[in-house]
CSV table of C-alpha atoms and ligand atoms in Angstrom, one decimal:
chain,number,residue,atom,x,y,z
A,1,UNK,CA,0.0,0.0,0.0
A,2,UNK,CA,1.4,3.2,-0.7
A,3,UNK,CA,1.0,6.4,1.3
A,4,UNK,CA,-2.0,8.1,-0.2
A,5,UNK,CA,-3.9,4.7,0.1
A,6,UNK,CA,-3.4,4.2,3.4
A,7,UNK,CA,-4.3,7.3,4.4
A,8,UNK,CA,-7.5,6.4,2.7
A,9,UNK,CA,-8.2,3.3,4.5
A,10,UNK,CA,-7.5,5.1,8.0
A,11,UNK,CA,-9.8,8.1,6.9
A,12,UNK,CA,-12.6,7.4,9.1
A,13,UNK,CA,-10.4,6.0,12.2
A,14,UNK,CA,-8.5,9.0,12.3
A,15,UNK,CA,-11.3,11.0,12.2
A,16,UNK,CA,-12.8,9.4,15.1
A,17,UNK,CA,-9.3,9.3,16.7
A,18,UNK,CA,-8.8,13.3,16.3
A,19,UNK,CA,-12.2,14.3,17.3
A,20,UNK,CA,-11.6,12.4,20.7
A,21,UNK,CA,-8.4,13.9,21.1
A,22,UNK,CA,-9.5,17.4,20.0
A,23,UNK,CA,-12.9,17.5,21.4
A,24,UNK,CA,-14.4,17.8,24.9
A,25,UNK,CA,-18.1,17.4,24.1
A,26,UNK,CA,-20.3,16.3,21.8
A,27,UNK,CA,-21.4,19.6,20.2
A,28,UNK,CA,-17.7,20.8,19.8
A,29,UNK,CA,-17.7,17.3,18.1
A,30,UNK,CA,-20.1,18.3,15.7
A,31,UNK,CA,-18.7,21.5,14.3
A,32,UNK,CA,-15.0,20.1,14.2
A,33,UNK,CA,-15.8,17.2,12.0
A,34,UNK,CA,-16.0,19.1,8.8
A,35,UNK,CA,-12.7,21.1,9.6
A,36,UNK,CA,-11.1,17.7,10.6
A,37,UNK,CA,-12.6,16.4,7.0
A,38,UNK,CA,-11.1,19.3,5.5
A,39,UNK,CA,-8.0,19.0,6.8
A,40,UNK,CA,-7.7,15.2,6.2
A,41,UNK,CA,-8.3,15.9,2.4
A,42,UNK,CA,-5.7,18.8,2.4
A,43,UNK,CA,-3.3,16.5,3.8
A,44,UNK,CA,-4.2,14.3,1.0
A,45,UNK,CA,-3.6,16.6,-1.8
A,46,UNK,CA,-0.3,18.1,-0.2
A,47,UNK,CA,1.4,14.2,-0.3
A,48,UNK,CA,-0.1,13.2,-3.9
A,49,UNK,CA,1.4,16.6,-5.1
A,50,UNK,CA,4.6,16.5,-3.0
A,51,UNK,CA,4.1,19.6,-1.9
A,52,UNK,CA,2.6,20.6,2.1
A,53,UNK,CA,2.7,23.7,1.4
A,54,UNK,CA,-1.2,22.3,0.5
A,55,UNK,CA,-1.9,22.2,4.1
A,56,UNK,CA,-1.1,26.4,4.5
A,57,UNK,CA,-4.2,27.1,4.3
A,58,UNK,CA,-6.3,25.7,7.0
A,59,UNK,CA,-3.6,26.1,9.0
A,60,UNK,CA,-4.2,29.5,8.6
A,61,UNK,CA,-7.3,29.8,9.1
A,62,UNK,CA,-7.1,28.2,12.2
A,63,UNK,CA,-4.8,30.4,13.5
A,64,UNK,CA,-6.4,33.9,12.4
A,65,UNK,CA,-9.8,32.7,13.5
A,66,UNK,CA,-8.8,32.4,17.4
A,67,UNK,CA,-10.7,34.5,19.7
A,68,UNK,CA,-9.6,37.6,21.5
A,69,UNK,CA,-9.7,35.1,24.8
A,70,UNK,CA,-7.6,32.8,22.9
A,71,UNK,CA,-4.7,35.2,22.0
A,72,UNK,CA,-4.8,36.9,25.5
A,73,UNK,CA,-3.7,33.1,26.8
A,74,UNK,CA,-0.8,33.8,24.6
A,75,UNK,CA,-0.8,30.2,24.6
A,76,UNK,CA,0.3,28.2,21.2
A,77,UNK,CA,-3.2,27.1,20.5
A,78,UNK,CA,-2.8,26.0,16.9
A,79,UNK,CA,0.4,24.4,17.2
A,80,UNK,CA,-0.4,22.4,20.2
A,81,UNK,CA,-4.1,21.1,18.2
A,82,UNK,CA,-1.9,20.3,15.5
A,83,UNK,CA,0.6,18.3,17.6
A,84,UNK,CA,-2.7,16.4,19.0
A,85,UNK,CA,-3.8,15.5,15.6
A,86,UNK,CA,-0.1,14.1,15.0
A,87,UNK,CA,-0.5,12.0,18.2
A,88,UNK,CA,-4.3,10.7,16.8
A,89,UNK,CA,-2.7,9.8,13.5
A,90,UNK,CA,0.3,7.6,15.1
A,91,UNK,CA,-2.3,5.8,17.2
A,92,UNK,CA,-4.4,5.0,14.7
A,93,UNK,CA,-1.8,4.2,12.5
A,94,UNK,CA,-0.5,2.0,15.2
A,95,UNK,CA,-3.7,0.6,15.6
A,96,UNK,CA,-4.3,-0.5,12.1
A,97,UNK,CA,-1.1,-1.2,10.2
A,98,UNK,CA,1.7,-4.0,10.7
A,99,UNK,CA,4.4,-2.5,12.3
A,100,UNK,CA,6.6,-2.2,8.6
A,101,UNK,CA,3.6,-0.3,7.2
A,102,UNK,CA,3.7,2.2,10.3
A,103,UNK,CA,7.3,2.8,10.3
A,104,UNK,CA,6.9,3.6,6.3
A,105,UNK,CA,3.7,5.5,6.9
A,106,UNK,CA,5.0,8.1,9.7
A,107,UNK,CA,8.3,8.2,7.7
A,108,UNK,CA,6.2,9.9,4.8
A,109,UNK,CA,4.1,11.5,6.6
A,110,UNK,CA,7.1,13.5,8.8
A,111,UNK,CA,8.1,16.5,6.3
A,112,UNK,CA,4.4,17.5,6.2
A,113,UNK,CA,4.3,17.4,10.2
A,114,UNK,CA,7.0,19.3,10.1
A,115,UNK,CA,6.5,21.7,7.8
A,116,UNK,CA,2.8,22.3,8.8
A,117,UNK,CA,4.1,22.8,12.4
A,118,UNK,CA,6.5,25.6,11.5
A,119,UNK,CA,3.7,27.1,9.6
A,120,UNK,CA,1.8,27.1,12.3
A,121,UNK,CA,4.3,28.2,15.1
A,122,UNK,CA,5.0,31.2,12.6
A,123,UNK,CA,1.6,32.4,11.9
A,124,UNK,CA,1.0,32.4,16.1
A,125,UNK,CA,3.9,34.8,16.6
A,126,UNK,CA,2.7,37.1,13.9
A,127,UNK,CA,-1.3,36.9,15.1
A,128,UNK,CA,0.1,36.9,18.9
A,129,UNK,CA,2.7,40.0,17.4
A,130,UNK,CA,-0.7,42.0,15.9
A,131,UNK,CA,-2.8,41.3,18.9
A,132,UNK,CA,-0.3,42.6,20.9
A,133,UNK,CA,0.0,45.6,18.9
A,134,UNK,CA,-3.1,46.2,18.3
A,135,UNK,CA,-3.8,45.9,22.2
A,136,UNK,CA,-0.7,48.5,23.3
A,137,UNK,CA,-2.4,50.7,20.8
A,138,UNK,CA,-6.0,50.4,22.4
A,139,UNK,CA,-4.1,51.3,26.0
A,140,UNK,CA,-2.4,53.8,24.0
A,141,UNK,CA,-5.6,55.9,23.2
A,142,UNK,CA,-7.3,55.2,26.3
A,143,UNK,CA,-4.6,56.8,28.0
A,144,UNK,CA,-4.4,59.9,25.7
A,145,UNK,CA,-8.0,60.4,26.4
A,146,UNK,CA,-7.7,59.6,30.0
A,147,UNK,CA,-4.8,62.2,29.2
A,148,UNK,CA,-7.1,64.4,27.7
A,149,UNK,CA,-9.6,64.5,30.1
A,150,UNK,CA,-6.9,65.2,32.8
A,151,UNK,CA,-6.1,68.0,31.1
A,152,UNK,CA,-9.4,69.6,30.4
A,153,UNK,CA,-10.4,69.4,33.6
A,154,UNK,CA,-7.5,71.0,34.8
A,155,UNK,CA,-8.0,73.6,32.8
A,156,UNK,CA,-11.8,74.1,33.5
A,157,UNK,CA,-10.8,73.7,37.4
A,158,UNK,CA,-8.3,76.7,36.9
A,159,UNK,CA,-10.4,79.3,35.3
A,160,UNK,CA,-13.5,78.2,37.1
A,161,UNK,CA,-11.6,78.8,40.7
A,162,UNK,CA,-10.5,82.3,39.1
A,163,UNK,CA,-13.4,84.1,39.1
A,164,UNK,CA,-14.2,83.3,43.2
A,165,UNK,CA,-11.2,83.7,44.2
A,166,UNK,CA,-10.7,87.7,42.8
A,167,UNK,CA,-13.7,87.7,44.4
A,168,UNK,CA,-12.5,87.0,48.0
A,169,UNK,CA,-9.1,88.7,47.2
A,170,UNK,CA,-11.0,92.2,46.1
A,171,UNK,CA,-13.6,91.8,49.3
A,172,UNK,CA,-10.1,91.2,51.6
A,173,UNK,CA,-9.0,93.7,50.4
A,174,UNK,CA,-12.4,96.2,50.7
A,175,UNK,CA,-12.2,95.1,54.1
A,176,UNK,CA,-8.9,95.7,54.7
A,177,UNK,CA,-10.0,99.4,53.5
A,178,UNK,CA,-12.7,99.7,55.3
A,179,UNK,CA,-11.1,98.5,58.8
A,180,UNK,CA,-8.7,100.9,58.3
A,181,UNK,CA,-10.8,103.7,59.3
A,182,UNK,CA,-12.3,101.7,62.7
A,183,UNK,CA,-11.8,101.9,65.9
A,184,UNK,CA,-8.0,100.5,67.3
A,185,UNK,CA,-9.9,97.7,69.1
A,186,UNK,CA,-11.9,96.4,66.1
A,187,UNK,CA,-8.7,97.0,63.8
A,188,UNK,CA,-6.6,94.8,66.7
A,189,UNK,CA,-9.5,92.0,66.7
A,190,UNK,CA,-10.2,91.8,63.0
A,191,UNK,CA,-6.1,91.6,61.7
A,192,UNK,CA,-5.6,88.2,62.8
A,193,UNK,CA,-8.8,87.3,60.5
A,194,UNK,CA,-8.0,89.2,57.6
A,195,UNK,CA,-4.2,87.9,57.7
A,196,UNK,CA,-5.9,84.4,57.5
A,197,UNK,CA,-7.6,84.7,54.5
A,198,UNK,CA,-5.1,86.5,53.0
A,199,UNK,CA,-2.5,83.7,53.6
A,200,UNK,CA,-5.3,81.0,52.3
A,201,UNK,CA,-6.2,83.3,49.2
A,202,UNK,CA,-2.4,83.4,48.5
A,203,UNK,CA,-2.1,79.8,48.7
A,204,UNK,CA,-5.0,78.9,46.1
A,205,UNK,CA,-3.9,81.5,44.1
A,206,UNK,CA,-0.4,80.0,43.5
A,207,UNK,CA,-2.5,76.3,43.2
A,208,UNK,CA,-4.6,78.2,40.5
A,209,UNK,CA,-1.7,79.7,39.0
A,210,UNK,CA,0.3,76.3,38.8
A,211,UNK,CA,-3.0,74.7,37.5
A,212,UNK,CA,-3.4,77.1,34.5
A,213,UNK,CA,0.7,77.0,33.5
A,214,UNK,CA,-0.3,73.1,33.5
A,215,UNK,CA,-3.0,73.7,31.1
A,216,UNK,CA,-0.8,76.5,29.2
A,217,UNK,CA,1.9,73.5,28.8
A,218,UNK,CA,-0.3,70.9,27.7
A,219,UNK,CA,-2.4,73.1,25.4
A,220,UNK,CA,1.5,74.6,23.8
A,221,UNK,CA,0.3,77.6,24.9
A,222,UNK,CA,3.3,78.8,27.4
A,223,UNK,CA,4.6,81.9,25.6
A,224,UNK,CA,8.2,82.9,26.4
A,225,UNK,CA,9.3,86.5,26.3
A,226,UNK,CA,12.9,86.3,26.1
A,227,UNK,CA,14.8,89.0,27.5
A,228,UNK,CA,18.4,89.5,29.1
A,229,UNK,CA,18.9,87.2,31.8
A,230,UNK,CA,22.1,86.2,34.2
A,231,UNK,CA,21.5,83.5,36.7
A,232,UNK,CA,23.3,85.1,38.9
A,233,UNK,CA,20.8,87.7,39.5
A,234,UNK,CA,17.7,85.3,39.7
A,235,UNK,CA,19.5,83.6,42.4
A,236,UNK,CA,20.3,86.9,44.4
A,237,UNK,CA,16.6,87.8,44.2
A,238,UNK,CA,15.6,84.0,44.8
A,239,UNK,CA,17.4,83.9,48.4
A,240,UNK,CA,16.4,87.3,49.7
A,241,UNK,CA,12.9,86.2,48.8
A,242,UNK,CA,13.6,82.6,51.0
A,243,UNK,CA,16.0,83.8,53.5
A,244,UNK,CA,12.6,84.2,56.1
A,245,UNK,CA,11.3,80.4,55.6
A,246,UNK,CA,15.2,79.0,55.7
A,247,UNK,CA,15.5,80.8,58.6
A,248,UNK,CA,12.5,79.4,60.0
A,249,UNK,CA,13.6,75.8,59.2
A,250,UNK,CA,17.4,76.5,59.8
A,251,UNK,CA,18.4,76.0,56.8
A,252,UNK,CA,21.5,77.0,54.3
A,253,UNK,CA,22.1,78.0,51.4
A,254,UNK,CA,25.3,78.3,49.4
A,255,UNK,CA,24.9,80.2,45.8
A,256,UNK,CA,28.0,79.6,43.7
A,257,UNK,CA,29.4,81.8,41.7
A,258,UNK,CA,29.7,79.0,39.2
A,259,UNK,CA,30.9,80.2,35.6
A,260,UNK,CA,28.3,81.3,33.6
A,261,UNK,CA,26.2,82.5,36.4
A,262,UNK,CA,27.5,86.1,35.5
A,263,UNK,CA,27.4,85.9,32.0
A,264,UNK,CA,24.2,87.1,29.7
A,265,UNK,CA,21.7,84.7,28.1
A,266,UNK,CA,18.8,84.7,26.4
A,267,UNK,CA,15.5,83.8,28.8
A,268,UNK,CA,12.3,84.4,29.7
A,269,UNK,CA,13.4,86.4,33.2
A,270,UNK,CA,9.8,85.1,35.0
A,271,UNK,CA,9.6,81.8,34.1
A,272,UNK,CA,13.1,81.0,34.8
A,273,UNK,CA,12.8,82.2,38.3
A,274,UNK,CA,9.8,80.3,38.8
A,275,UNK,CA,11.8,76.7,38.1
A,276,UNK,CA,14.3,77.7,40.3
A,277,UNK,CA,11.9,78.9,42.8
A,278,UNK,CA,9.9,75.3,42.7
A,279,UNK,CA,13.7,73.8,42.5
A,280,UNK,CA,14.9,75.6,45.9
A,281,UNK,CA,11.2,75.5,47.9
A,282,UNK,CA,11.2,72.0,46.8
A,283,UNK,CA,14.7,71.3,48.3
A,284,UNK,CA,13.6,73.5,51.2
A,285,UNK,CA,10.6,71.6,51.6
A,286,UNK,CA,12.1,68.0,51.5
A,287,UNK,CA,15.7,68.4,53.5
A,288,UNK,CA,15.0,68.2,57.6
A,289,UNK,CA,15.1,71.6,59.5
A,290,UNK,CA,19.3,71.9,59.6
A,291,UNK,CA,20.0,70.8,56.2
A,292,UNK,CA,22.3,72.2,53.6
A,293,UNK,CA,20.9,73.4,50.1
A,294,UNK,CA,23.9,73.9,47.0
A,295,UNK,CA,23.4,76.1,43.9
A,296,UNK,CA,26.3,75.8,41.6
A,297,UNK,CA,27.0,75.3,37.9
A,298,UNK,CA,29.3,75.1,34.9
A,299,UNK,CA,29.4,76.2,31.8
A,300,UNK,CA,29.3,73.5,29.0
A,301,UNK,CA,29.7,73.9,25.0
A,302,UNK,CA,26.5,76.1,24.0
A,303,UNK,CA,24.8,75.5,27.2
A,304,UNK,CA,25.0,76.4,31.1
A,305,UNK,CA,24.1,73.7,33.5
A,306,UNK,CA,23.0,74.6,37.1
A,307,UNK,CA,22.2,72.1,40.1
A,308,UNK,CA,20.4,72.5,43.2
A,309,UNK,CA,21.5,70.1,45.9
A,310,UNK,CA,19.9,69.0,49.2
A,311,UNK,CA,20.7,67.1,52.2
A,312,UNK,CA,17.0,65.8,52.2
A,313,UNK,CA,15.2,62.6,52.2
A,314,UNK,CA,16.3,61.8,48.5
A,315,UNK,CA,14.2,60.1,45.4
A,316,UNK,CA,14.0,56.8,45.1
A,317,UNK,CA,15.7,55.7,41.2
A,318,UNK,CA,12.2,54.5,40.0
A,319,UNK,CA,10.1,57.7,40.9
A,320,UNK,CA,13.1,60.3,39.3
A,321,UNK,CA,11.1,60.2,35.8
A,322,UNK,CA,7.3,60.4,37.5
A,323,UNK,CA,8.4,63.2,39.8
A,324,UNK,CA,8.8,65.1,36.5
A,325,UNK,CA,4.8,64.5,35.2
A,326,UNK,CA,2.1,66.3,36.2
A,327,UNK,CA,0.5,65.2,39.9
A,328,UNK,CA,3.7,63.3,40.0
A,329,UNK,CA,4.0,63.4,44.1
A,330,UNK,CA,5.2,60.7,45.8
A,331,UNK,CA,4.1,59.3,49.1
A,332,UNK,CA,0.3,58.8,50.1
A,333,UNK,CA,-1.3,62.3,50.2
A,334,UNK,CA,-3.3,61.9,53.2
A,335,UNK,CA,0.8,61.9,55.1
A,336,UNK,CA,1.8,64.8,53.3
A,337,UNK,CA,1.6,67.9,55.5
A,338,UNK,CA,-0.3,71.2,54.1
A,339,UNK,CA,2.0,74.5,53.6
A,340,UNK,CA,4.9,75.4,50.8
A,341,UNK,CA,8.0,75.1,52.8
A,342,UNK,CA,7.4,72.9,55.9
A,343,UNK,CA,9.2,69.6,55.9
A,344,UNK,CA,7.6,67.5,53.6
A,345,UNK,CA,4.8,69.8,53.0
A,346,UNK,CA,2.9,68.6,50.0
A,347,UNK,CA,1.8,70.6,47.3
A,348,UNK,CA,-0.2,69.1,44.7
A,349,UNK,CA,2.5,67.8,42.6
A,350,UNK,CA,2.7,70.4,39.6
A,351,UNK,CA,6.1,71.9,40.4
A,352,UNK,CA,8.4,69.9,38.9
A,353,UNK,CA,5.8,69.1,35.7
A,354,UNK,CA,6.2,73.2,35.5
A,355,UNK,CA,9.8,73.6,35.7
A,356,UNK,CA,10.2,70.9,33.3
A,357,UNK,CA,7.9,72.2,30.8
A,358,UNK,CA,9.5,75.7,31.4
A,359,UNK,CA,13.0,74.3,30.6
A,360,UNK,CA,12.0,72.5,27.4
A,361,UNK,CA,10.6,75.3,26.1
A,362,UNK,CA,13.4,77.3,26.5
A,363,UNK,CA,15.4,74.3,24.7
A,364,UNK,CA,17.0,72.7,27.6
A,365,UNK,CA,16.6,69.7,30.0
A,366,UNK,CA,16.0,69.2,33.3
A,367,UNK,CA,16.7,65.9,35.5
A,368,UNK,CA,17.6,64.7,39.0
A,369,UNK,CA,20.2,62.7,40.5
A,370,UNK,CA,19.5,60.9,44.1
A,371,UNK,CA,21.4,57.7,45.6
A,372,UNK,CA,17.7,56.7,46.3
A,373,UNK,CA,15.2,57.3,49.3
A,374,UNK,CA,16.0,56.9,53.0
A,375,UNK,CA,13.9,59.7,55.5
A,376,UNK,CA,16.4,58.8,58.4
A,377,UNK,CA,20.1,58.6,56.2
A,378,UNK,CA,19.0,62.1,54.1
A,379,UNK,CA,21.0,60.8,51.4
A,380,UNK,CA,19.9,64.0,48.9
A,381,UNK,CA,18.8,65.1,45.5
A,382,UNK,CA,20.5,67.1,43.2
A,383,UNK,CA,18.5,68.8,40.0
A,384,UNK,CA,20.3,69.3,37.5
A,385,UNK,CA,19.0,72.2,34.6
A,386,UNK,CA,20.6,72.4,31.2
A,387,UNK,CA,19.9,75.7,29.2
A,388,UNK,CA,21.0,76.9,25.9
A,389,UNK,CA,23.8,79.6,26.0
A,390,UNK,CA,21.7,82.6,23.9
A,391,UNK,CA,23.4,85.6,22.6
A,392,UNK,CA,19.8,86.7,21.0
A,393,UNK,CA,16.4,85.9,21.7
A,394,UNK,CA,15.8,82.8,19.2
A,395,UNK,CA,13.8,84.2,16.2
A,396,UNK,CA,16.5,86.6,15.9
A,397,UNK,CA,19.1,84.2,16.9
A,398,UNK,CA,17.2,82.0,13.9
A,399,UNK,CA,17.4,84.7,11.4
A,400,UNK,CA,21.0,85.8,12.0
A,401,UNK,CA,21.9,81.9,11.7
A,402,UNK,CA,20.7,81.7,8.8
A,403,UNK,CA,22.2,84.7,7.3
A,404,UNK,CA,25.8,84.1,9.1
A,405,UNK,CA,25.5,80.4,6.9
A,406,UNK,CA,24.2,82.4,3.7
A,407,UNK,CA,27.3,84.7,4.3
A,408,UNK,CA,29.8,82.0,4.7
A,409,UNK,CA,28.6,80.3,2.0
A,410,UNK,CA,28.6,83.1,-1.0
A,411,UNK,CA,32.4,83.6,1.2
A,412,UNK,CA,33.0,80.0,-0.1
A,413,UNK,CA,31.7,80.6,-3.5
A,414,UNK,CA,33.8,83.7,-4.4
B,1,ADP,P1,4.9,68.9,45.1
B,1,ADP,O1,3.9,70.0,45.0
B,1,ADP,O2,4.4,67.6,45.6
B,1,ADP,O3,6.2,69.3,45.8
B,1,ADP,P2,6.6,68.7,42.7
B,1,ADP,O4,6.2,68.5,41.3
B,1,ADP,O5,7.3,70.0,43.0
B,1,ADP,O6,5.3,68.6,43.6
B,1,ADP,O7,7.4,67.5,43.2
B,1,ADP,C1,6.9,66.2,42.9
B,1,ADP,C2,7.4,65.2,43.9
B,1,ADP,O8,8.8,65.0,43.8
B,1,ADP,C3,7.2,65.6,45.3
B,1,ADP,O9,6.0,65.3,45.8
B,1,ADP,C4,8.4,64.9,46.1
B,1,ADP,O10,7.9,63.6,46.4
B,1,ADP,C5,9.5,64.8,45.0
B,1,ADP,N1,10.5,65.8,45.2
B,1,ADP,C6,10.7,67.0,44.5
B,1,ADP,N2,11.8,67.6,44.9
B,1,ADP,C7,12.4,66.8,45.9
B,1,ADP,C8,13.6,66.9,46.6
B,1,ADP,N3,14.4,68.0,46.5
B,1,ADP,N4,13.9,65.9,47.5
B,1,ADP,C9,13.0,64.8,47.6
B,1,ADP,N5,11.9,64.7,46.9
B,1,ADP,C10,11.6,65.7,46.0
């Protein structure tokens, strides 16, 4: 008997044998047969023609047609049915042939296994590969909208607070008018009320104010107005501003005269001093009353680079990347303790998201360095910020690079 006869005579055994080792029940049984028909034929066709590439395409089919459940097991479904209906045909060949027959049977039969395997084992990885894919994208869009929806609620939270809250600043104020006319005695009694809500107004106010520069960032909104700028000077103004809260929490700090602190750039004068202000009151705000705080710098090819380094509690290496994203505090809120510069007083985690998007837009970096986390060692953080050297504001800076190439190149020509 050759090859193609004797898979003839063991048609209906195997198909008997393969359901059984295919199938749990009955009804599975029923819609399998004709696909275990199909497949019988195909195998058929691919040895009378020589050629299993025959057997391709229920292979294939059987592969693109598993379920979403099926592909999340990111088990090898196909390859493992097909290694079942390899098994069913040895037993039935074992079962029905002399033991010559069998040997010579399997024998012939063992490129197509082969061949139909690999097929098979291919064809997984890619549908597993697109599934994959096509799942990392679905996460991808749900988080841009979750993203999305971050964002406009931010910005509807910032201009919605606004409005009441120049309403209590202007009726403070009023007040403040008014009592100045009263008697001493009322004046002495109200102050303490009046200096409360002035020191809560002042505190939403710079929450409302970090929650709109969030919403200016992620809308590419923040306008820059570049102007003169020397480091130097922002930190002189930045440490008379602090020198009452470090005080307060006995703190130092050491400004460097670090080269390039003294030397002119290009900046947006505000903004700059608002990432070093969220840089220092952060370092004030996470080193223990006592500590140290360090600004130096150096000056690199194009660029200056300044760091701000604390004796404080440190960051841990897997949270130095979230720090920098928006609501990017660490620690469970409920622990953190309310104010701007008390020891681990929490804010609500825009700071950092700021001074980063402040930096980028000026065309620098910003990043931090910490051995890791430790509230009792104080191991320390040091933020590093990496801005361009300017010697024009950059439209201008642009334009004259342009024209200095133009020139050296009709130089070249001549
Ligand atoms: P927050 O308003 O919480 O201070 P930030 O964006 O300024 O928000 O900082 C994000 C988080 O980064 C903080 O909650 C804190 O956990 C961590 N962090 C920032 N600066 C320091 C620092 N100098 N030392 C230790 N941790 C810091």
């Amino acid at each position: 008997m050759d090859v193609l006869q004797t898979l003839d005579s063991l048609h209906d055994a195997w198909v008997e044998a393969a359901l059984a080792a295919l199938a749990q029940g009955e009804a599975t049984r029923m819609g399998l047969r004709p696909q275990l028909e199909r497949f019988y034929e195909l195998l058929r066709q691919a040895v009378s023609s020589n050629d299993p590439a025959w057997l391709d395409s229920i292979v294939y089919l059987w592969v693109w047609s598993q379920t979403v459940t099926d592909l999340d097991s990111q088990e090898i479904n196909v390859a493992e049915a097909l290694q079942h209906l390899i098994e069913a045909t040895m037993q039935v060949a074992r079962q029905h042939l002399t033991d010559g027959e069998n040997l010579e049977f399997i024998t012939a039969l063992m490129p197509y296994w082969l061949h139909m395997l690999e097929y098979a084992a291919n064809q997984e990885m890619r549908a597993q590969l697109d599934h994959t894919t096509s799942e990392l994208e679905r996460v991808q869009r749900e988080l841009e909208r979750l993203d999305k929806s971050k964002s406009d609620f931010i910005s509807v939270a910032a201009h919605e607070l606004k409005t009441p809250l120049t309403l209590v600043e202007g009726y403070a104020a009023m007040l403040r008018d008014v009592l100045t006319h009263a008697p001493e005695d009322v004046r002495a009694q109200a102050s303490p009320f009046l200096e409360g809500i002035d020191r809560g107004s002042k505190r939403i106010r710079e929450i409302v104010d970090d929650l709109v520069d969030v919403s200016l960032l992620d809308n590419d909104m923040l306008k820059l107005s570049f102007q003169p700028v020397w480091l130097g000077q922002i930190f002189r103004s930045l440490t008379d501003e602090l020198a009452p809260v470090l005080e307060e929490r006995r703190l130092t700090l050491k400004v460097h005269r670090f080269p390039g602190s003294e030397r002119l750039i290009f900046g947006d004068v505000e903004r700059l001093q608002q990432v070093f202000r969220n840089l220092l009151t952060n370092a004030i705000k996470y080193t223990p009353d006592g500590g140290r705080i360090t600004v130096d710098g150096r000056l690199l090819p194009g660029f200056v680079e300044v760091w701000v380094a604390d004796t404080g509690i440190g960051i841990a290496p897997e949270d130095q990347r979230i720090i920098f994203d928006k609501f990017g505090r660490l620690g469970d809120p409920q622990t953190h303790s309310s104010g701007k510069t008390r020891f681990k007083g929490g804010g609500p985690g825009l700071g950092l998201a700021i001074a980063r998007g402040i930096v980028e837009a000026h065309g620098g970096s910003i990043w931090v360095e910490s051995p890791g986390y430790d509230e009792e060692k104080c191991p320390g953080s040091i933020f590093h910020v990496l801005l361009p050297l300017r010697e024009a504001p950059p439209d201008e800076a642009g334009k004259s690079g342009i024209f200095s190439k133009l020139a050296a190149y009709l130089k070249k020509g001549e």
